XYZ file of C-alpha atoms in Angstrom:
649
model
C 110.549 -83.769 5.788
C 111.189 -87.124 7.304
C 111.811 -85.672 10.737
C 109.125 -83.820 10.552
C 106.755 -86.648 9.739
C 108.453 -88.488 12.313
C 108.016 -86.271 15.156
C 104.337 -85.654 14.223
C 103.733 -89.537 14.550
C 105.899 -89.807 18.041
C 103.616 -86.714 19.131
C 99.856 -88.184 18.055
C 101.050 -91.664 19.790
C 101.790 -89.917 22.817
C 98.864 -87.829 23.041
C 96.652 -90.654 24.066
C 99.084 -91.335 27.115
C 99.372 -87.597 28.310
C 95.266 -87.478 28.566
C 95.275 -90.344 30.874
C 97.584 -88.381 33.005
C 95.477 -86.647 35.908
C 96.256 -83.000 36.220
C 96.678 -82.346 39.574
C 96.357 -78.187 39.105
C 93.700 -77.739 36.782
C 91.117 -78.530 39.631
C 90.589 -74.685 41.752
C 87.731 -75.852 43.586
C 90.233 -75.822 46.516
C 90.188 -72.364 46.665
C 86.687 -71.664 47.913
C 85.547 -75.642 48.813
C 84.288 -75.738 52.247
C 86.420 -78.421 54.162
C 84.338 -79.277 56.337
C 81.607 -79.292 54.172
C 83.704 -81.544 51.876
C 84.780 -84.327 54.550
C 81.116 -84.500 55.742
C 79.932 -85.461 51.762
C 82.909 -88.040 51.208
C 81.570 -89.660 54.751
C 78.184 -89.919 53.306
C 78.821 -90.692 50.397
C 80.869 -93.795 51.821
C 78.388 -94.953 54.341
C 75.760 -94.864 51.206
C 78.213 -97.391 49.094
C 78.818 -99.347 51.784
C 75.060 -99.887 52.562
C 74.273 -100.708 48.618
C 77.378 -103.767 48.812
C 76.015 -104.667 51.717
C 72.519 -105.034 49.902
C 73.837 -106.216 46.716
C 75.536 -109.235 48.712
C 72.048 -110.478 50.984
C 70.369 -110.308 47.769
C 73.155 -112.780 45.957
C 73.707 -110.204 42.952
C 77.697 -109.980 44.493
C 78.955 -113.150 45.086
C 80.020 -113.338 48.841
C 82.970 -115.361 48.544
C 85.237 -112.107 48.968
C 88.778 -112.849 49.760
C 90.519 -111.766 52.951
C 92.999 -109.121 53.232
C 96.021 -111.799 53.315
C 95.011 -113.866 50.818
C 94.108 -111.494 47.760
C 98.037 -111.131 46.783
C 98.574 -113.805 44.537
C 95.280 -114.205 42.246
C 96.409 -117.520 41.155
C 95.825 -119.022 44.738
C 92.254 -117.976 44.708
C 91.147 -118.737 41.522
C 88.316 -121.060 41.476
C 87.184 -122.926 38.348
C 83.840 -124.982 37.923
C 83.447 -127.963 35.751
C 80.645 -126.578 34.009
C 81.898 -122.912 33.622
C 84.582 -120.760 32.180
C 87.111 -119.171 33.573
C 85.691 -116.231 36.695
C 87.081 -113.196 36.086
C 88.216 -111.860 39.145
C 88.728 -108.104 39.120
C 85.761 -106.848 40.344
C 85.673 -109.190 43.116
C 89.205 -108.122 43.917
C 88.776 -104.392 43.873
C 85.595 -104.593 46.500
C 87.937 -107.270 48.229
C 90.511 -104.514 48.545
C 88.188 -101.413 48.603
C 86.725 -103.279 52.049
C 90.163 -104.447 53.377
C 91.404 -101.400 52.849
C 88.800 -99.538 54.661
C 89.320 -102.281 57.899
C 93.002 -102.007 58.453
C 92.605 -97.943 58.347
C 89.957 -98.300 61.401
C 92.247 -96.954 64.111
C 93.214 -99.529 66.711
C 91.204 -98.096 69.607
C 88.267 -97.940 67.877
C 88.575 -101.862 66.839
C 89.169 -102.754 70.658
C 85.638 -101.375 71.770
C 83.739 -101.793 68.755
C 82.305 -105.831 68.294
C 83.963 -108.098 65.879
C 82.558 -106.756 62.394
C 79.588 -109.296 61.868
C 79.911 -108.462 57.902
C 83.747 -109.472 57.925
C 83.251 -112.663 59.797
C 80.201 -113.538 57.289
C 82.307 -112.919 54.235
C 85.251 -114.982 55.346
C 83.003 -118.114 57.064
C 80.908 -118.084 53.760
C 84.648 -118.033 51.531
C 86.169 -120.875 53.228
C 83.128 -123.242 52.619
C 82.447 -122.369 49.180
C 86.489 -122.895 48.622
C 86.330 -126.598 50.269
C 82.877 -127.150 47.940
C 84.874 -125.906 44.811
C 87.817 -128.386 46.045
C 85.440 -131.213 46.848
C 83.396 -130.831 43.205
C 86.800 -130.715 41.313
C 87.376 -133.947 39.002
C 89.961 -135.614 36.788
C 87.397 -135.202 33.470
C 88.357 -133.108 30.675
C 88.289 -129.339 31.332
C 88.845 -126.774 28.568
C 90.497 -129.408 26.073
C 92.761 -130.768 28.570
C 92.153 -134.929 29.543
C 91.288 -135.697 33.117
C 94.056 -136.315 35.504
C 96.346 -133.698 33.678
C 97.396 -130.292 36.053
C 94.944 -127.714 34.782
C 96.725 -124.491 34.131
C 95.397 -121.772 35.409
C 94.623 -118.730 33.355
C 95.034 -115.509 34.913
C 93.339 -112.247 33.911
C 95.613 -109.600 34.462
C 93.056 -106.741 36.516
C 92.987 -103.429 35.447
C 94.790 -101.230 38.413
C 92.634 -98.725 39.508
C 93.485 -96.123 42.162
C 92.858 -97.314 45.570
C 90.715 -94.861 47.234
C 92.864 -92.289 49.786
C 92.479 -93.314 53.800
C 91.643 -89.263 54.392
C 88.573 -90.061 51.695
C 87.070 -92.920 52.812
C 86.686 -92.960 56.596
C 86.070 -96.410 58.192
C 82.291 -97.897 59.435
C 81.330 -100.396 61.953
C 78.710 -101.859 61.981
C 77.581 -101.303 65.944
C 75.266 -104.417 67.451
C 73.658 -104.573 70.777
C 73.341 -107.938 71.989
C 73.753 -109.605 68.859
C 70.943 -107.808 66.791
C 72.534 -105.486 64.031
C 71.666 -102.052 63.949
C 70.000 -100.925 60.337
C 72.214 -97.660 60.641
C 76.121 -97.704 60.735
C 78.057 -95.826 62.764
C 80.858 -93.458 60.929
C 83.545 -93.277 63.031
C 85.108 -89.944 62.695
C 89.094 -88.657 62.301
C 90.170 -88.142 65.511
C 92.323 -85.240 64.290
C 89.425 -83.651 62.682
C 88.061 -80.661 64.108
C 84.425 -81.022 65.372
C 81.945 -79.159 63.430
C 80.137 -76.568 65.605
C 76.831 -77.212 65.966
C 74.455 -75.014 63.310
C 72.111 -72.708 65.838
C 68.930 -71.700 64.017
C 68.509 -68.048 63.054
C 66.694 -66.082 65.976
C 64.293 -63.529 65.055
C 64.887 -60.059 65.502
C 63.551 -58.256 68.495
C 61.639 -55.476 67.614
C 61.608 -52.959 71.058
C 57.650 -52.786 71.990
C 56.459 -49.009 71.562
C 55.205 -49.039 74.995
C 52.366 -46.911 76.867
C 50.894 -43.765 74.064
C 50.463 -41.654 77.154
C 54.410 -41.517 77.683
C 54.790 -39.641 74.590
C 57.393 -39.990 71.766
C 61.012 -41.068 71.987
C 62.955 -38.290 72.547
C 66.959 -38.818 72.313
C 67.778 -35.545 72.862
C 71.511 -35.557 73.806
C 73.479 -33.388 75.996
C 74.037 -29.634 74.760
C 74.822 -25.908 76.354
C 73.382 -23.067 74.431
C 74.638 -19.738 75.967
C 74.297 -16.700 74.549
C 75.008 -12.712 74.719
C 71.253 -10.859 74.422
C 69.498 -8.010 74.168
C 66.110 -7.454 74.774
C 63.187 -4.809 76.467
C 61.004 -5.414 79.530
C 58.520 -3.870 80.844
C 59.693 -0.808 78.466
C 63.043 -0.951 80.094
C 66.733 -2.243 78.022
C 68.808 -4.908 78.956
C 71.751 -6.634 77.679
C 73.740 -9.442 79.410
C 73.827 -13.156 78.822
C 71.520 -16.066 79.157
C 72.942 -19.549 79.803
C 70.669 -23.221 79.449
C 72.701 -26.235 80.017
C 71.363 -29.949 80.075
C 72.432 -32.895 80.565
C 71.427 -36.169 80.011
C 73.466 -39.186 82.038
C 70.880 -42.512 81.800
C 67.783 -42.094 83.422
C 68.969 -38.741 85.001
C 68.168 -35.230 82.819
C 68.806 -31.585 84.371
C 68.396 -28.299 82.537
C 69.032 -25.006 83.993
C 68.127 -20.974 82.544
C 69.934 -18.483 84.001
C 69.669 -14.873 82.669
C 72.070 -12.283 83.871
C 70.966 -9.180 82.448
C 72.148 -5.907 82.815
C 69.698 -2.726 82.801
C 70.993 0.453 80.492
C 68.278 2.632 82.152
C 69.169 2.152 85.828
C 72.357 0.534 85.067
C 71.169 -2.832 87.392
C 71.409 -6.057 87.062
C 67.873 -7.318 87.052
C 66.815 -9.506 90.142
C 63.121 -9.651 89.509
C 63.335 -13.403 88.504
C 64.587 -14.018 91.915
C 61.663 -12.353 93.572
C 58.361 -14.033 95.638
C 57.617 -17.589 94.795
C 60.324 -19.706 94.966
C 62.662 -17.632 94.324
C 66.103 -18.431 92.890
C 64.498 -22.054 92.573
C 63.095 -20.616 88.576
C 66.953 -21.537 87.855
C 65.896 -24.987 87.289
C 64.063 -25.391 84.110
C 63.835 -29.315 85.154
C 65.466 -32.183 87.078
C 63.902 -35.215 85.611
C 64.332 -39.174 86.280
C 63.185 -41.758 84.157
C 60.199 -41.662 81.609
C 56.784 -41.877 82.116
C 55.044 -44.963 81.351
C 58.146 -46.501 80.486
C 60.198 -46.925 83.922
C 59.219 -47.963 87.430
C 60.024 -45.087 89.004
C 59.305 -41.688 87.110
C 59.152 -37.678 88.239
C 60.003 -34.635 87.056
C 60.553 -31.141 88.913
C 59.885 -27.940 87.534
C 58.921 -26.139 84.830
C 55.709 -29.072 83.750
C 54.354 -28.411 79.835
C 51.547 -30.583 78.473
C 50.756 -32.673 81.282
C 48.263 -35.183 81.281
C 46.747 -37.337 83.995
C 45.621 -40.627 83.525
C 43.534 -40.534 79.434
C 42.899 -36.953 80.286
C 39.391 -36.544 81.014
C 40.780 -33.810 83.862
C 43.988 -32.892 83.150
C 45.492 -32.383 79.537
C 47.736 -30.191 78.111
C 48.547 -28.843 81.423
C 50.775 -26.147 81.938
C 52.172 -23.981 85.252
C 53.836 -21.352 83.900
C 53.086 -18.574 81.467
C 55.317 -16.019 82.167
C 58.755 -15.684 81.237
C 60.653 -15.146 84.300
C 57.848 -15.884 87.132
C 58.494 -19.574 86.441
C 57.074 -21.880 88.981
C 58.478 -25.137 90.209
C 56.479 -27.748 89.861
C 56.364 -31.770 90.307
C 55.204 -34.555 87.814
C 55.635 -38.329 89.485
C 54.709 -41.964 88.007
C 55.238 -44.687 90.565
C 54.695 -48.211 88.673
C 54.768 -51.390 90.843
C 55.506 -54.549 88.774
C 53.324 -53.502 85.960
C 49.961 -54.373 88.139
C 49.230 -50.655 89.481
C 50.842 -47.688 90.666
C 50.076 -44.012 91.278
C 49.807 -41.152 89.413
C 50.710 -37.088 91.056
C 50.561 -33.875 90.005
C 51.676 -30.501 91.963
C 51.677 -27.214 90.186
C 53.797 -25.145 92.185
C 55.771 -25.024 95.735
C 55.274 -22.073 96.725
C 54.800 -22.001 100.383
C 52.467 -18.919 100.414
C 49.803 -21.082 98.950
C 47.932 -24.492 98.059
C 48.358 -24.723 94.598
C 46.850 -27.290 92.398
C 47.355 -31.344 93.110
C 45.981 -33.887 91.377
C 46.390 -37.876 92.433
C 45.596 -40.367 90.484
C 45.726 -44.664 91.902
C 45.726 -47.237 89.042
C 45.600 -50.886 88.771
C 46.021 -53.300 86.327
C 44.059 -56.280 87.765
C 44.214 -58.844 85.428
C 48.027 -58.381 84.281
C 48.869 -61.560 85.881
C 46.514 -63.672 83.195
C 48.737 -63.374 80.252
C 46.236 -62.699 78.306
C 47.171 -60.509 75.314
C 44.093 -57.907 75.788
C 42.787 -58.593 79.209
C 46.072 -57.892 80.816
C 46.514 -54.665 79.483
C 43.038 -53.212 80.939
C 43.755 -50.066 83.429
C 41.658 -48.221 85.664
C 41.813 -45.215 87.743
C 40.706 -42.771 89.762
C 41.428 -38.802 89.458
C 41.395 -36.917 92.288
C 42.428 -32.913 92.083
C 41.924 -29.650 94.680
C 43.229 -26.351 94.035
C 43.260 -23.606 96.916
C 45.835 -21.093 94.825
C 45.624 -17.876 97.126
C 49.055 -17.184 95.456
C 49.517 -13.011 95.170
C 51.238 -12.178 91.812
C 53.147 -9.307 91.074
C 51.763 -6.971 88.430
C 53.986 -4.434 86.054
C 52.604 -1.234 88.065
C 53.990 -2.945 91.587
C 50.509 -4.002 92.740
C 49.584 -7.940 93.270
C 46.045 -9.419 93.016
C 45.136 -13.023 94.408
C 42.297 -15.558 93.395
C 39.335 -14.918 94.679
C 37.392 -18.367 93.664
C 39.816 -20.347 94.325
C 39.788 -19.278 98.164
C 37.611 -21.308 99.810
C 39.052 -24.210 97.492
C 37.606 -26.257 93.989
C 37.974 -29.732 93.531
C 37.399 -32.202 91.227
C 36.830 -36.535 89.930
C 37.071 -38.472 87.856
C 37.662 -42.388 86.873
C 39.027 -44.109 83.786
C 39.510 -47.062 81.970
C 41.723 -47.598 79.548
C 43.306 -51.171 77.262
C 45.651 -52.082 74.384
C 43.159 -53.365 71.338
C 45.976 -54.304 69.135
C 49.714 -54.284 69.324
C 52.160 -55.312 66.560
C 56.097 -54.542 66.512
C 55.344 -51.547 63.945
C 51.113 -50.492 65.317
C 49.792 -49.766 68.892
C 45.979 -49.198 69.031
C 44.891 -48.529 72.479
C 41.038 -47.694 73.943
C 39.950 -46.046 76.622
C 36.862 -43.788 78.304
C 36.383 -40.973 80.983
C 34.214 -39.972 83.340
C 34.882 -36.415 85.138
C 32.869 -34.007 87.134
C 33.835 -30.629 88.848
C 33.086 -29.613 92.064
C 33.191 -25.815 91.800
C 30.304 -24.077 93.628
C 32.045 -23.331 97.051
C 32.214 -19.715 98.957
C 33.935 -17.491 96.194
C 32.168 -18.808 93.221
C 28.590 -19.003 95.158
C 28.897 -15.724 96.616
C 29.364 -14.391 93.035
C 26.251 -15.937 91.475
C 24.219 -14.573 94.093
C 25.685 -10.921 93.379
C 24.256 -11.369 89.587
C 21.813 -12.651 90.259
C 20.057 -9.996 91.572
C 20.358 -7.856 88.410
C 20.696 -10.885 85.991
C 17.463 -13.403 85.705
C 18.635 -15.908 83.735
C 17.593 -19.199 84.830
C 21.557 -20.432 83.888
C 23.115 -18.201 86.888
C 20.110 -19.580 89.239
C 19.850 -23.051 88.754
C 23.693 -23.937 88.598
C 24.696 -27.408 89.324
C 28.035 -29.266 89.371
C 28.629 -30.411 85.819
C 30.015 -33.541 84.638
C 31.172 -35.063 81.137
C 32.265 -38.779 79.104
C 34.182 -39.339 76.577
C 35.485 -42.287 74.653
C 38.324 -42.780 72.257
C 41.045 -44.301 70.657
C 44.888 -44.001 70.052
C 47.121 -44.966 67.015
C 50.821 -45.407 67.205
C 52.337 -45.845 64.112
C 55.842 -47.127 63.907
C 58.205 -47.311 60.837
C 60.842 -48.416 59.190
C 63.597 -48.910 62.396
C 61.961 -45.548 64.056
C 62.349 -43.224 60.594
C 58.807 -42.107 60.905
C 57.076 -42.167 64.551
C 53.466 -40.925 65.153
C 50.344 -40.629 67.341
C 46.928 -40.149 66.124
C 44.281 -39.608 68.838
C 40.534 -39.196 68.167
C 38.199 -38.576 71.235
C 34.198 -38.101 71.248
C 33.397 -35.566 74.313
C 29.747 -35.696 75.618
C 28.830 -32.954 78.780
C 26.644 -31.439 80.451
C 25.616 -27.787 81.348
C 28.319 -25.874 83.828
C 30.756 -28.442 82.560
C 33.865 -27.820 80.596
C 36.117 -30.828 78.732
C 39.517 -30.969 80.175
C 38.870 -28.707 82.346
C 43.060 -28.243 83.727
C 44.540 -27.077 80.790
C 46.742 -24.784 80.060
C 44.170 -21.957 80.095
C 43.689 -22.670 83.577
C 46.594 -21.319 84.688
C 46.175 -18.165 82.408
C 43.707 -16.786 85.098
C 42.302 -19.571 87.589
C 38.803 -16.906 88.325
C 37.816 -16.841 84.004
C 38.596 -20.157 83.930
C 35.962 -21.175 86.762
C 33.597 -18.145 85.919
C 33.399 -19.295 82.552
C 31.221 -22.831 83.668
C 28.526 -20.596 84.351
C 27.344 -20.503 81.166
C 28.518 -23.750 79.426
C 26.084 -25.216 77.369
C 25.285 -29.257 77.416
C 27.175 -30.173 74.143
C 29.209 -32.868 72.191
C 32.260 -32.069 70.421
C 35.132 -34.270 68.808
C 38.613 -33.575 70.320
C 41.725 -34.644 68.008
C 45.716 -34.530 68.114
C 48.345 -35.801 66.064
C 51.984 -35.570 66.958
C 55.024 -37.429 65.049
C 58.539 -36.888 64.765
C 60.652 -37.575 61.342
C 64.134 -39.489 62.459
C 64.071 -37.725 65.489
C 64.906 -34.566 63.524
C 61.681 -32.869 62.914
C 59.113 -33.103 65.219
C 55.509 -31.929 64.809
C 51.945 -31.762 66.889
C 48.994 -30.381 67.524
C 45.249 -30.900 69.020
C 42.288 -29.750 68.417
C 39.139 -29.343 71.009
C 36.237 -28.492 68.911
C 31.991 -28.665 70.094
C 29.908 -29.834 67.508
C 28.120 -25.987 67.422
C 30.997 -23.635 68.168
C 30.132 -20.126 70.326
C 31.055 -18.315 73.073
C 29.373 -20.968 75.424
C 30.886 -23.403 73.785
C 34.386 -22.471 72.850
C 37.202 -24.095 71.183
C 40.760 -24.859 71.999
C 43.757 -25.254 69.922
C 47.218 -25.984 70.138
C 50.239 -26.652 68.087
C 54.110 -26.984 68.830
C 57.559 -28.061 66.285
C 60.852 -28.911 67.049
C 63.161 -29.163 64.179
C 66.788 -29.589 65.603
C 69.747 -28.904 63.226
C 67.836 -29.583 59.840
C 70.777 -29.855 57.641
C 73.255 -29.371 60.536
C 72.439 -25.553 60.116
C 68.496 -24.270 61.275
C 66.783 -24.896 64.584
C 63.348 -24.006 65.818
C 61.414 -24.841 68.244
C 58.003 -23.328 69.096
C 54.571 -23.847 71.173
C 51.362 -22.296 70.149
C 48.355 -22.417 72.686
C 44.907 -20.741 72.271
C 41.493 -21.391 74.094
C 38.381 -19.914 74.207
C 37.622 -19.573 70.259
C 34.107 -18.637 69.322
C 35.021 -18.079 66.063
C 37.985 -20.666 64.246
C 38.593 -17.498 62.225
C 40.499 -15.637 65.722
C 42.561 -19.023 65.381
C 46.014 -17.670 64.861
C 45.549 -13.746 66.406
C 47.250 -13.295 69.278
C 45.611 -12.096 72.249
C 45.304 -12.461 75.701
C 44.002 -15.940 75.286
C 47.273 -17.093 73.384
C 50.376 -18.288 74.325
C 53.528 -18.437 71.977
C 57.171 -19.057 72.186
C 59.571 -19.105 69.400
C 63.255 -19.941 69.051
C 64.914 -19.608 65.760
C 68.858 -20.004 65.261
C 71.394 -20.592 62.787
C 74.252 -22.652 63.311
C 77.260 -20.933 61.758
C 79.551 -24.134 63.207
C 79.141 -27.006 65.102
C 79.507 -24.288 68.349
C 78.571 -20.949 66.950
C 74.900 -19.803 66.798
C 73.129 -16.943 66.280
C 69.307 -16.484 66.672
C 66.201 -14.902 68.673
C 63.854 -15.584 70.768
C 60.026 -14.681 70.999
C 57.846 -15.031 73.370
C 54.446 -13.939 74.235
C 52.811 -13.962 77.703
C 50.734 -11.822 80.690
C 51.193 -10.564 83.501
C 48.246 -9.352 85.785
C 47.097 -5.591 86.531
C 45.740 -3.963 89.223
C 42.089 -3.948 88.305
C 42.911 -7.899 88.186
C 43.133 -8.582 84.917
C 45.682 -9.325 82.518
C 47.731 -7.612 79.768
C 49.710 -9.222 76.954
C 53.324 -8.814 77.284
C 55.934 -9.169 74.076
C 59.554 -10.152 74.051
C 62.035 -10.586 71.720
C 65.446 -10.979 72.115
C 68.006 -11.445 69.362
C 71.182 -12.925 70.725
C 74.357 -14.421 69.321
C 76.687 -17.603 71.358
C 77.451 -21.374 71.062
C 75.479 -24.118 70.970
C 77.351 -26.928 71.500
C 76.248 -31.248 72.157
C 77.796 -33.823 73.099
C-alpha cells in the first residue's frame, strides 16, 4: 500500500508539469490551414502590435528607456533605482526590449542597406542614454532601503519569467520608410524573400449569356451530320416500284449539304424510273440543299435549293414561302442574306432556275441607319424595301403526258412593299421586337385584264368592273422566349392585318406555288377586311420541335379565306421514334375543312423507329398535285414503307 500511495503522490505532482508541456501534435489545423493565408495574418497581426508600442510609447504609458540589443544580457547592469522609489521590475521592459531587437537583427542585410536608419531605434536608444546619465547624476550617498549613505547598494534582481521568443518565420521585420525626414503613418512590411508571391485575386467575371439574335432567322437548329438510306417500296402514278432512296447531309461549320437520290426500279415495265431527271433542271432535284451560314446571324448567308417557309423582310409579301410541291419535280431554288457591318445589306429571293422561264424574284435593300449611335433601341431600327416580279411561263408535265403553262403570269405580275422593323426590349433570356408593313400588288396586266373583260360580259358585278390594284398594313410584335441554358426555346408572333378590296395578306405563300392562275384569280373578289395573323414555334432541348400559324379575317368566307399551317420535328425521342411532318392548308371558308385533305393541302410525314443506333425502319407519306390537261390539278398520294440505317455523327 505504501508504493501505491507513493506513486499516486509522484504522479499528481507531476501532472502540473506535463500540462505546461506544449503538445506539438494535438494541433491539425495544419492539415487544411491555408499558408498563404496564414503568413499574410501573422504579418498583420505584427504590423498592428508594432503600431500599438509605438503608440503606447509617444503617449508615455511604456517607458522609452528600452535597452539596446547588446546591453540587455546582464540585468544587473541596467538596473536603475530612484531615491524615492522601489525597486523597477524589469521584465516587461526586457521582453519588448528583446521582442524589438529581435525583430531588427532578423531584417535581412540588404534590406537594412537601402532602407533609412530606423528613426524609432535611434529615439529609443538617444532617449536611454540620457535618462541613464540623469539616474547616475540624481544618485546620492543618503539612506536607501535601510542601508546608510555612502554604503554599495546591492542590487536586487528579479529573476524574469522566460517566455518563448517569438519564431523569425512568425514575425517578419518592419521599417519604418521616411521621405525626406517626415515619417510615413503606414509601415512598410518587408516580405520573405523566399516566399512565394501571392497571385493577385481577379474579380469574378460575369457570365456571358450568347444574345438570341434576329427572330426572323428562326430557331437554333444543331442538327448534326447523319445518312438515312433506305430499301422502299412504293406506287406512282398507279405503277410499283421498289429500289432504294439515299439522303445524306452534312454539316462542316458554316457549310450544310443534303442530297435525295431515289433509284427505283419499276415491276410493271421492269425500268428504272428517270422521270425525276426530266424538264426543269434536271438531275439538279439531287440536291435537296447546299447552304452557307444562317440567316440573320452571319454576314454572308444563302441557300440553294429546295426553299420551305421563306420569308422576306417582316413578311408583309413573302411568308411561308414554298417552291416545290411535288415529290420528285423539285425545283432549285436560291435564298441569299448579304449583311454589311450590321448597318444594311440586301435581301434575295429566286424560286426556281429553270432556264425555260422567269420564275419568281423578290429583292429586298435594308439599312440600319442609326446603328452607329449605340443607342440600345434606336440602333436596332430597320427598314426596307420589297421588290418581287414573277413571269413563270414554266410548262409542267401532267400524269396523262400533256403540260399546261400560266396563263396570268405571261405578260408578268409584280409587286411592293416597305418595312420597318426594331428591337423594343432585349434581355439575355427575352427578345421583343416591333415592326409594320406596307404591301401592294400590281396584278392587272395582259392575262389577268383580258380575263375580266371575258366575264364581264356575262357577269355584272360591279367587283369584276371596277378592279383596282389592292394594297394592305399590318403591325405587330415578336416574343422570343429563352430558358434555362436553351432547355425551352420559343417564338410567339401576333400580327394585326388591315386591306383593302383585290388585296390578299401575304400574298407569296405557299399556296402560290400550288397554282400561280387561282392564286391571282382569286383577288378578284377579295373583300376589304381585317384579320389577326398568329404563329408560335418552339423547340424542347432541341429534341422536340413544334409550330404553327394561323391567318384568320375577322369574318371568315370564301372572299375572305383562311390559312393554316403546322409542322413537328421530334428527333430520336428516347433514342428510339422520329417524326417529322409539315401541314399546309389555304383557302378555308369554313375552320371546320381545317384538317381534310384536299387539293388545297399539303402534307408530308416521316415516321421511323430506331431499332439501333444504325438500323431504322419507317414510312413515308406524302401528299401533293400534279396538273391535268384541262389545267387543273389532282391530288396525288404516296406512301412508302421502307426499312435501312440511319446513322449521325
Amino acid at each position: 500500500m505504501i508504493r501505491v500511495f507513493t506513486i499516486l503522490f509522484l504522479f499528481m505532482v507531476s501532472l502540473p508539469a506535463l500540462a505546461q508541456q506544449p503538445d506539438n501534435y494535438s494541433d491539425y489545423s495544419y492539415l487544411w490551414e491555408n499558408s498563404k493565408e496564414a503568413l499574410k495574418a501573422k504579418k498583420k497581426a505584427e504590423k498592428q502590435r508594432l503600431k500599438e508600442l509605438k503608440k503606447l510609447q509617444k503617449s508615455g504609458s511604456i517607458p522609452t528607456d528600452v535597452t539596446p540589443a547588446d546591453t540587455t544580457q546582464n540585468p544587473a547592469e541596467n538596473l536603475n533605482v530612484s531615491a524615492d522609489s522601489t525597486t523597477v521590475p524589469q521584465d516587461s521592459l526586457q521582453q519588448e526590449s528583446v521582442t524589438l531587437s529581435d525583430s531588427l537583427q532578423t531584417q535581412p542585410k540588404d534590406s537594412l542597406q537601402t532602407q533609412p536608419t530606423d528613426s524609432f531605434q535611434q529615439e529609443a536608444l538617444s532617449e536611454t542614454e540620457i535618462a541613464t546619465d540623469s539616474l547616475e547624476q540624481s544618485t546620492t550617498p543618503e539612506k536607501v532601503d535601510g542601508q546608510s549613505k555612502g554604503e554599495p547598494q546591492e542590487p536586487v534582481i528579479e529573476t524574469p519569467i522566460e517566455e518563448k521568443a517569438p519564431e523569425v518565420e512568425d514575425l517578419e521585420p518592419a521599417v519604418e520608410e521616411t521621405t525626406e525626414g517626415i515619417p510615413l503613418e503606414e509601415e512598410t512590411i518587408v516580405e520573405d524573400p523566399s516566399a512565394e508571391e501571392e497571385t493577385p485575386i481577379k474579380p469574378k467575371e460575369k457570365k456571358k449569356v450568347a444574345p438570341m439574335g434576329d427572330f426572323r432567322s428562326g430557331l437554333p437548329n444543331s442538327s448534326p451530320s447523319q445518312v438515312n438510306a433506305g430499301l422502299t417500296f412504293t406506287q406512282i402514278d398507279g405503277q410499283n416500284y421498289v429500289g432504294m432512296i439515299l439522303n445524306p447531309e452534312f454539316s462542316i461549320g458554316k457549310v450544310g449539304v443534303g442530297l435525295n437520290v431515289p433509284i427505283l426500279y419499276g415491276l410493271d415495265d421492269q425500268k428504272v424510273r428517270t422521270d425525276i431527271f426530266e424538264d426543269g433542271v434536271g438531275a439538279a432535284r439531287l440536291i435537296t440543299y447546299l447552304r452557307y451560314g444562317v440567316q440573320k446571324r452571319d454576314p454572308v448567308y444563302f441557300r440553294v435549293g429546295q426553299l420551305d417557309g421563306i420569308s422576306i423582310g417582316f413578311g408583309g409579301l413573302v411568308n411561308n414561302y414554298t417552291n416545290s410541291t411535288s415529290l420528285e419535280k423539285r425545283k432549285l431554288g436560291l435564298h441569299l442574306d448579304f449583311n454589311w457591318r450590321g448597318l444594311g445589306g440586301i435581301e434575295a429571293m429566286y424560286s426556281d432556275f429553270d432556264p425555260a422561264s422567269q420564275n419568281l424574284l423578290v429583292i429586298r435593300p435594308y439599312a440600319r441607319p442609326l446603328a452607329t449611335t449605340g443607342i440600345p433601341i434606336i440602333r436596332t431600327f430597320e427598314i426596307g424595301a420589297t421588290f418581287a416580279s414573277d413571269k413563270d411561263q414554266t410548262s409542267i408535265a401532267s400524269t396523262d403526258s400533256t403540260s399546261t403553262s400560266y396563263a396570268l403570269t405571261e405578260d408578268g405580275i409584280s409587286a411592293f412593299g416597305i418595312d420597318a422593323g426594331f428591337t423594343v426590349w432585349k434581355i439575355p433570356f427575352i427578345q421583343v421586337d416591333a415592326f409594320f408593313t406596307y404591301s401592294k400588288l400590281s396584278l392587272l396586266k395582259g392575262g389577268l385584264s383580258d380575263s375580266l373583260s371575258v366575264l364581264a360580259q356575262t357577269d355584272d358585278r360591279l367587283i369584276l368592273r371596277n378592279y383596282a390594284d389592292g394594297s394592305g398594313w399590318s403591325y405587330g410584335m415578336n416574343f422570343r422566349l429563352n430558358f434555362i441554358a436553351d432547355l425551352f426555346h420559343t417564338d410567339i408572333r401576333i400580327e394585326r392585318l388591315s386591306y383593302s378590296q383585290h388585296f390578299i395578306p401575304q400574298f407569296f405563300d405557299f399556296n402560290y406555288e400550288l397554282n400561280k392562275d387561282t392564286r391571282i384569280f382569286s383577288t378578284v373578289g377579295a373583300e376589304k377586311k381585317s384579320g389577326i395573323y398568329g404563329s408560335l414555334t418552339g423547340h424542347i432541348l432541341q429534341k422536340v420541335r413544334l409550330g404553327g400559324s394561323l391567318l384568320i379575317p375577322d369574318n371568315v368566307s370564301e372572299t375572305a379565306p383562311a390559312v393554316i399551317q403546322l409542322n413537328a420535328t421530334v428527333d430520336r425521342l428516347a433514342n428510339k421514334f422520329s417524326i417529322h411532318a409539315l401541314y399546309l392548308k389555304g383557302g378555308l371558308a369554313d375552320l371546320s375543312d381545317a384538317f381534310k385533305l384536299d387539293e388545297r393541302s399539303i402534307a408530308k410525314v416521316r415516321f421511323a423507329y430506331h431499332m439501333n443506333n444504325w438500323l431504322v425502319v419507317g414510312t413515308d407519306y406524302y401528299w401533293a398535285f400534279t396538273p391535268t390537261a384541262d389545267g387543273s390539278i389532282e391530288a396525288t398520294e404516296y406512301v412508302s414503307p421502307y426499312i435501312g440505317v440511319s446513322i449521325q455523327f
